[in-house]
Amino acid sequence: MFKIGAPLVAAALALSACGGTTNDAGSTSGGKACDLKIGFFGALTGDAANLGINIKNGADLAVKQYNEKNPNCKVSLTSFDSQGDPSIAPGLAQKAVTDKKLVGIVGPAFSGESKAADPIFDKAGLNTITASATNPALSENGWKTFHRILGNDATQGPAAAKYIKDVLKSTKVFVSDDTSEYGKGLADIVKKDLGSAVVGTDETAADGKQDDFSPTVTKAKASGATVFFYGGYYSNASKLVKQLKSGGFTGTFVAADGVKDDGFIKGAGAAAEGAILTCPCLPPDKAAEFSAAYKKAYNSDPATYSAEAFDAANVFLAGIAAGKTSNADMTAFIGSYSAKGVTKNVKFDAKGEPSEVSVWAYKVEGGKIVPDQEIK
C-alpha cells in the first residue's frame, strides 16, 4: 500500500503570498488562499473528454489533500479545456502564461496539443508535467519546462508488439491509426517492431470525425490478419471494433492507452469483449489507498491516468511547500525531485522523462477493463 502524497513540508505555511480568498471557477479551495494555482490543461469536453476528466480529478484530489493539511494557505486548481484540439491549444497556452499565479500545469493531456502548446510554455518558463502525452518526440525539443510522469510510446509501442508476438502468437497483424500525433506515432513504432508480421495498414479520420469504417474492415478481412492494432482514441475505436466484428473480422483487437476508457466499452458494447489495451499506467489495485480516496471524492473508481495526474500535481505542491514558486525555482526543484508517489518513485531525467517506466496489458472482460499482465 502506498502512502498518499509526496512529502509536503511545513514551509508552505510560511509562504508570503498567502492572502485573501479566491473565487476561481476551477478552484477546489475555500477560505484563505496562497494566491497560487496549479493548472490542468486537457479535454474536459469533446470526444476524448473522459481521459481529461480522469486526469483533472487526479490533480484535484492532490490539491484537496494538500489544502486539508495546509488550511491557512490553500492552493487552487484552474482548468484549461482544450477539447483535445491542437488548434485550440496555443490560444489557451497564451492565456495560461499570462496568469502569474500559476506555478505549473498538469498537462497538456494529449500529444498533439502538447506539440502546439509546449513551445509557448517553455518560452514563458511555465513548467508542465504531463500525465498522459506519450509521443516520444516531445522530449526531444530541448524544452526545459517539459516533464512527463509516464513512459512514452518508445516504450509502449515495443511492449504492444511484444504482447502481440509472444502472448497472442500472431504472425499476421493489420495496423491502423487516426493520423494524430499520438495515434500515428504509436502505430509507426508498432509496425517497425512487428516488421514482416504486418500484412496490411490503413488510416482513419481523426477521433470523432468518422462513422463508417467499412473500407478498413474490408482491408483487414482481406489481409488474413489474426490481430488488428489501432493507434488512436476510444471514440473511433469503439465504432471501429463494432464494425470489425459485425463485418466478420474474427481476430483480436489491440489498442493502447488512448482507448483504455469505459467510453470504449460503452460505445462498442459486446464487440469490445476480449480487446487488449496497453498502457504505461498502474492498475488501481497497486495503489489501494489512493483508489479508496479517489472513489470517496468522486464516487467512481480512478481511471486511466488519474493516479499519474495525482503524482504530477504533488510534485508542484511539494515545490510550493518548499517555497519554490517562481518559474525558475520550480524548474530547478522538479529537476532534482525524487520522492515516492502512488505510481512509482517520481524522478525525471535531463529531458524530463521519468526514471521508472512500466507497461501493462489490460483486457476487456465481462464488460470491464481489467489488468492482464505487466509486459516485460
Tab-separated table of N, CA and C in Angstrom, residues 10 13 19 32 41 45 62 68 88 103 115 126 182-183 216 231 253 281 330 347 361:
chain	number	residue	atom	x	y	z
A	10	ALA	N	6.453	21.896	6.119
A	10	ALA	CA	5.719	22.982	6.779
A	10	ALA	C	6.024	24.346	6.206
A	13	LEU	N	3.337	26.869	5.033
A	13	LEU	CA	2.614	27.795	5.885
A	13	LEU	C	3.263	29.167	5.950
A	19	GLY	N	-2.911	35.195	1.283
A	19	GLY	CA	-3.706	36.411	1.346
A	19	GLY	C	-5.175	36.105	1.395
A	32	LYS	N	-9.116	31.063	3.115
A	32	LYS	CA	-7.834	31.674	2.789
A	32	LYS	C	-7.154	30.975	1.630
A	41	PHE	N	-4.559	21.165	-17.998
A	41	PHE	CA	-4.682	21.523	-19.412
A	41	PHE	C	-5.006	20.246	-20.183
A	45	THR	N	-14.298	18.577	-22.491
A	45	THR	CA	-15.436	18.389	-23.387
A	45	THR	C	-14.893	17.813	-24.689
A	62	ALA	N	-5.165	15.669	-5.341
A	62	ALA	CA	-3.897	16.073	-4.726
A	62	ALA	C	-4.014	17.450	-4.090
A	68	GLU	N	-6.168	20.338	2.848
A	68	GLU	CA	-6.575	19.828	4.164
A	68	GLU	C	-5.420	19.893	5.159
A	88	ILE	N	-6.778	24.608	-30.783
A	88	ILE	CA	-7.234	25.426	-29.661
A	88	ILE	C	-6.115	25.639	-28.655
A	103	VAL	N	1.739	28.230	-10.954
A	103	VAL	CA	3.094	27.752	-10.708
A	103	VAL	C	3.434	26.542	-11.570
A	115	LYS	N	2.398	19.329	-28.499
A	115	LYS	CA	3.286	19.843	-29.546
A	115	LYS	C	2.964	21.295	-29.871
A	126	LEU	N	6.961	28.473	-17.923
A	126	LEU	CA	5.946	27.830	-17.099
A	126	LEU	C	6.082	26.307	-17.210
A	182	TYR	N	-0.347	11.410	-31.709
A	182	TYR	CA	-0.272	10.248	-30.828
A	182	TYR	C	-0.488	8.941	-31.595
A	183	GLY	N	-1.626	8.851	-32.292
A	183	GLY	CA	-2.006	7.591	-32.921
A	183	GLY	C	-1.040	7.121	-33.990
A	216	THR	N	-11.861	0.081	-44.070
A	216	THR	CA	-10.826	-0.507	-43.219
A	216	THR	C	-11.167	-1.952	-42.872
A	231	GLY	N	-4.015	2.591	-33.461
A	231	GLY	CA	-3.439	3.734	-32.769
A	231	GLY	C	-4.403	4.898	-32.849
A	253	PHE	N	-8.668	-7.571	-31.227
A	253	PHE	CA	-8.489	-6.119	-31.353
A	253	PHE	C	-7.542	-5.652	-30.256
A	281	CYS	N	0.551	2.653	-17.440
A	281	CYS	CA	-0.108	3.127	-16.225
A	281	CYS	C	-0.378	1.954	-15.291
A	330	MET	N	10.999	26.605	-9.688
A	330	MET	CA	10.232	25.377	-9.851
A	330	MET	C	10.917	24.443	-10.844
A	347	LYS	N	10.853	10.736	-10.439
A	347	LYS	CA	12.131	11.383	-10.702
A	347	LYS	C	12.257	11.561	-12.200
A	361	ALA	N	-0.609	-4.677	-19.879
A	361	ALA	CA	-1.680	-5.049	-20.798
A	361	ALA	C	-2.950	-5.220	-19.985
